[in-house]
Amino acid sequence: MLERDVELFIEHCELKGLSKKTIGSYEQTMRLFIRFSNEQGIVQTEKVMHMMVQNYISAN
């Protein structure tokens, strides 16, 4: 699931020693993308396609 993958990514960022501000920014961006993905009916990371990411970036 996308939510779990975001949690794992955030944990990875923390282990790398990134600043709280950077991690917060990454997390906020990822949560907004998850919302967009859910609206598109995509709830699994494996279903995210390049074109979907481009559409998200273009819309924002």
CSV table of N, CA, C and O in Angstrom, one decimal:
chain,number,residue,atom,x,y,z
A,1,MET,N,0.8,-1.2,0.0
A,1,MET,CA,0.0,0.0,0.0
A,1,MET,C,0.9,1.3,0.0
A,1,MET,O,2.0,1.3,0.6
A,2,LEU,N,0.4,2.3,-0.6
A,2,LEU,CA,1.1,3.5,-0.7
A,2,LEU,C,1.5,4.1,0.6
A,2,LEU,O,2.6,4.6,0.8
A,3,GLU,N,0.5,4.1,1.6
A,3,GLU,CA,0.8,4.7,2.9
A,3,GLU,C,2.0,4.0,3.6
A,3,GLU,O,2.8,4.7,4.2
A,4,ARG,N,2.0,2.7,3.5
A,4,ARG,CA,3.1,2.0,4.2
A,4,ARG,C,4.5,2.3,3.5
A,4,ARG,O,5.5,2.4,4.2
A,5,ASP,N,4.4,2.4,2.2
A,5,ASP,CA,5.7,2.7,1.5
A,5,ASP,C,6.2,4.1,1.9
A,5,ASP,O,7.4,4.4,2.0
A,6,VAL,N,5.3,5.1,2.1
A,6,VAL,CA,5.6,6.4,2.5
A,6,VAL,C,6.3,6.3,3.9
A,6,VAL,O,7.3,6.9,4.2
A,7,GLU,N,5.7,5.6,4.8
A,7,GLU,CA,6.2,5.4,6.1
A,7,GLU,C,7.6,4.8,6.1
A,7,GLU,O,8.5,5.3,6.8
A,8,LEU,N,7.8,3.8,5.2
A,8,LEU,CA,9.2,3.3,5.1
A,8,LEU,C,10.2,4.3,4.5
A,8,LEU,O,11.3,4.3,4.9
A,9,PHE,N,9.7,5.1,3.6
A,9,PHE,CA,10.6,6.1,3.0
A,9,PHE,C,11.0,7.1,4.0
A,9,PHE,O,12.1,7.5,4.1
A,10,ILE,N,10.0,7.5,4.9
A,10,ILE,CA,10.3,8.5,5.9
A,10,ILE,C,11.3,7.9,6.9
A,10,ILE,O,12.2,8.6,7.4
A,11,GLU,N,11.1,6.7,7.3
A,11,GLU,CA,12.1,6.0,8.2
A,11,GLU,C,13.5,6.0,7.6
A,11,GLU,O,14.4,6.3,8.3
A,12,HIS,N,13.5,5.7,6.3
A,12,HIS,CA,14.8,5.7,5.6
A,12,HIS,C,15.5,7.1,5.7
A,12,HIS,O,16.7,7.3,5.9
A,13,CYS,N,14.7,8.2,5.4
A,13,CYS,CA,15.2,9.5,5.5
A,13,CYS,C,15.7,9.9,6.9
A,13,CYS,O,16.7,10.5,7.1
A,14,GLU,N,15.0,9.4,7.9
A,14,GLU,CA,15.4,9.6,9.3
A,14,GLU,C,16.7,9.0,9.6
A,14,GLU,O,17.6,9.5,10.2
A,15,LEU,N,16.9,7.7,9.1
A,15,LEU,CA,18.1,7.0,9.3
A,15,LEU,C,19.3,7.6,8.6
A,15,LEU,O,20.4,7.5,9.1
A,16,LYS,N,19.0,8.3,7.5
A,16,LYS,CA,20.1,9.0,6.7
A,16,LYS,C,20.5,10.3,7.4
A,16,LYS,O,21.5,10.9,7.1
A,17,GLY,N,19.7,10.7,8.4
A,17,GLY,CA,20.0,11.9,9.1
A,17,GLY,C,19.5,13.2,8.5
A,17,GLY,O,20.1,14.3,8.8
A,18,LEU,N,18.5,13.1,7.6
A,18,LEU,CA,18.0,14.3,7.0
A,18,LEU,C,17.3,15.2,8.0
A,18,LEU,O,16.9,14.7,9.0
A,19,SER,N,17.3,16.5,7.8
A,19,SER,CA,16.7,17.4,8.7
A,19,SER,C,15.2,17.1,8.9
A,19,SER,O,14.5,16.6,7.9
A,20,LYS,N,14.6,17.5,10.0
A,20,LYS,CA,13.2,17.3,10.2
A,20,LYS,C,12.4,18.2,9.2
A,20,LYS,O,11.3,17.7,8.8
A,21,LYS,N,12.9,19.3,8.9
A,21,LYS,CA,12.2,20.2,7.9
A,21,LYS,C,12.2,19.5,6.5
A,21,LYS,O,11.1,19.5,5.8
A,22,THR,N,13.3,18.9,6.1
A,22,THR,CA,13.3,18.2,4.8
A,22,THR,C,12.4,17.0,4.8
A,22,THR,O,11.6,16.8,3.9
A,23,ILE,N,12.4,16.2,5.9
A,23,ILE,CA,11.6,15.0,6.0
A,23,ILE,C,10.1,15.5,6.0
A,23,ILE,O,9.3,14.8,5.4
A,24,GLY,N,9.8,16.5,6.7
A,24,GLY,CA,8.4,17.0,6.8
A,24,GLY,C,7.9,17.4,5.4
A,24,GLY,O,6.8,17.2,5.0
A,25,SER,N,8.8,18.1,4.6
A,25,SER,CA,8.5,18.5,3.3
A,25,SER,C,8.2,17.3,2.4
A,25,SER,O,7.2,17.2,1.6
A,26,TYR,N,9.1,16.3,2.5
A,26,TYR,CA,9.0,15.1,1.7
A,26,TYR,C,7.6,14.4,2.1
A,26,TYR,O,6.9,13.9,1.2
A,27,GLU,N,7.4,14.3,3.4
A,27,GLU,CA,6.2,13.6,3.8
A,27,GLU,C,4.9,14.3,3.3
A,27,GLU,O,4.0,13.7,2.8
A,28,GLN,N,4.9,15.6,3.4
A,28,GLN,CA,3.7,16.4,2.9
A,28,GLN,C,3.5,16.2,1.4
A,28,GLN,O,2.4,15.9,1.0
A,29,THR,N,4.6,16.2,0.7
A,29,THR,CA,4.4,16.0,-0.8
A,29,THR,C,3.9,14.6,-1.1
A,29,THR,O,3.1,14.4,-1.9
A,30,MET,N,4.5,13.6,-0.4
A,30,MET,CA,4.1,12.2,-0.6
A,30,MET,C,2.6,12.0,-0.2
A,30,MET,O,1.9,11.3,-0.9
A,31,ARG,N,2.2,12.6,0.9
A,31,ARG,CA,0.7,12.5,1.3
A,31,ARG,C,-0.2,13.1,0.3
A,31,ARG,O,-1.3,12.6,0.0
A,32,LEU,N,0.2,14.2,-0.3
A,32,LEU,CA,-0.6,14.9,-1.3
A,32,LEU,C,-0.7,14.0,-2.6
A,32,LEU,O,-1.7,13.8,-3.2
A,33,PHE,N,0.4,13.3,-2.9
A,33,PHE,CA,0.4,12.4,-4.0
A,33,PHE,C,-0.4,11.2,-3.8
A,33,PHE,O,-1.1,10.7,-4.7
A,34,ILE,N,-0.4,10.7,-2.5
A,34,ILE,CA,-1.3,9.6,-2.2
A,34,ILE,C,-2.8,10.0,-2.4
A,34,ILE,O,-3.6,9.2,-2.9
A,35,ARG,N,-3.1,11.2,-1.9
A,35,ARG,CA,-4.5,11.6,-2.1
A,35,ARG,C,-4.9,11.6,-3.6
A,35,ARG,O,-5.9,11.2,-4.0
A,36,PHE,N,-4.0,12.2,-4.4
A,36,PHE,CA,-4.2,12.2,-5.9
A,36,PHE,C,-4.3,10.8,-6.4
A,36,PHE,O,-5.2,10.5,-7.2
A,37,SER,N,-3.4,9.9,-6.0
A,37,SER,CA,-3.5,8.5,-6.4
A,37,SER,C,-4.8,7.9,-6.1
A,37,SER,O,-5.4,7.2,-6.9
A,38,ASN,N,-5.2,8.1,-4.8
A,38,ASN,CA,-6.5,7.5,-4.4
A,38,ASN,C,-7.6,8.0,-5.3
A,38,ASN,O,-8.5,7.2,-5.6
A,39,GLU,N,-7.6,9.2,-5.6
A,39,GLU,CA,-8.7,9.8,-6.5
A,39,GLU,C,-8.7,9.1,-7.9
A,39,GLU,O,-9.7,9.1,-8.5
A,40,GLN,N,-7.5,8.6,-8.3
A,40,GLN,CA,-7.3,8.0,-9.6
A,40,GLN,C,-7.6,6.5,-9.4
A,40,GLN,O,-7.5,5.7,-10.4
A,41,GLY,N,-7.9,6.0,-8.2
A,41,GLY,CA,-8.2,4.6,-8.0
A,41,GLY,C,-6.9,3.8,-7.8
A,41,GLY,O,-7.0,2.5,-7.9
A,42,ILE,N,-5.8,4.4,-7.6
A,42,ILE,CA,-4.5,3.7,-7.4
A,42,ILE,C,-4.2,3.7,-5.9
A,42,ILE,O,-4.1,4.7,-5.3
A,43,VAL,N,-4.1,2.5,-5.4
A,43,VAL,CA,-3.8,2.3,-3.9
A,43,VAL,C,-2.6,1.5,-3.7
A,43,VAL,O,-2.1,1.3,-2.6
A,44,GLN,N,-2.0,0.9,-4.8
A,44,GLN,CA,-0.8,0.1,-4.7
A,44,GLN,C,0.4,0.8,-5.4
A,44,GLN,O,0.2,1.2,-6.5
A,45,THR,N,1.5,0.8,-4.8
A,45,THR,CA,2.7,1.4,-5.3
A,45,THR,C,3.0,0.8,-6.7
A,45,THR,O,3.4,1.5,-7.6
A,46,GLU,N,2.8,-0.5,-6.9
A,46,GLU,CA,3.1,-1.2,-8.2
A,46,GLU,C,2.2,-0.6,-9.3
A,46,GLU,O,2.6,-0.8,-10.5
A,47,LYS,N,1.1,0.0,-9.0
A,47,LYS,CA,0.2,0.5,-10.0
A,47,LYS,C,0.5,1.9,-10.5
A,47,LYS,O,-0.1,2.4,-11.4
A,48,VAL,N,1.4,2.6,-9.8
A,48,VAL,CA,1.8,4.0,-10.1
A,48,VAL,C,2.7,3.9,-11.4
A,48,VAL,O,3.7,3.2,-11.4
A,49,MET,N,2.2,4.7,-12.4
A,49,MET,CA,2.9,4.7,-13.6
A,49,MET,C,3.6,6.1,-13.9
A,49,MET,O,3.1,7.1,-13.3
A,50,HIS,N,4.5,6.2,-14.7
A,50,HIS,CA,5.3,7.4,-15.0
A,50,HIS,C,4.3,8.5,-15.4
A,50,HIS,O,4.4,9.7,-15.0
A,51,MET,N,3.3,8.2,-16.3
A,51,MET,CA,2.4,9.2,-16.8
A,51,MET,C,1.5,9.8,-15.7
A,51,MET,O,1.2,10.9,-15.7
A,52,MET,N,1.2,8.9,-14.7
A,52,MET,CA,0.4,9.4,-13.6
A,52,MET,C,1.2,10.4,-12.8
A,52,MET,O,0.7,11.5,-12.3
A,53,VAL,N,2.5,10.2,-12.6
A,53,VAL,CA,3.3,11.2,-11.9
A,53,VAL,C,3.4,12.5,-12.7
A,53,VAL,O,3.3,13.6,-12.1
A,54,GLN,N,3.6,12.4,-14.0
A,54,GLN,CA,3.6,13.6,-14.8
A,54,GLN,C,2.3,14.3,-14.7
A,54,GLN,O,2.3,15.6,-14.6
A,55,ASN,N,1.2,13.6,-14.7
A,55,ASN,CA,-0.1,14.3,-14.6
A,55,ASN,C,-0.2,15.0,-13.3
A,55,ASN,O,-0.8,16.1,-13.2
A,56,TYR,N,0.3,14.4,-12.2
A,56,TYR,CA,0.2,15.0,-10.9
A,56,TYR,C,1.0,16.3,-10.8
A,56,TYR,O,0.6,17.3,-10.4
A,57,ILE,N,2.2,16.2,-11.4
A,57,ILE,CA,3.1,17.4,-11.4
A,57,ILE,C,2.5,18.5,-12.2
A,57,ILE,O,2.5,19.7,-11.8
A,58,SER,N,1.9,18.2,-13.4
A,58,SER,CA,1.3,19.2,-14.2
A,58,SER,C,0.1,19.8,-13.6
A,58,SER,O,-0.2,21.0,-13.8
A,59,ALA,N,-0.6,19.1,-12.8
A,59,ALA,CA,-1.8,19.6,-12.1
A,59,ALA,C,-1.5,20.5,-10.9
A,59,ALA,O,-2.3,21.3,-10.5
A,60,ASN,N,-0.3,20.4,-10.4
A,60,ASN,CA,0.1,21.2,-9.2
A,60,ASN,C,1.2,22.1,-9.6
A,60,ASN,O,1.9,22.7,-9.6
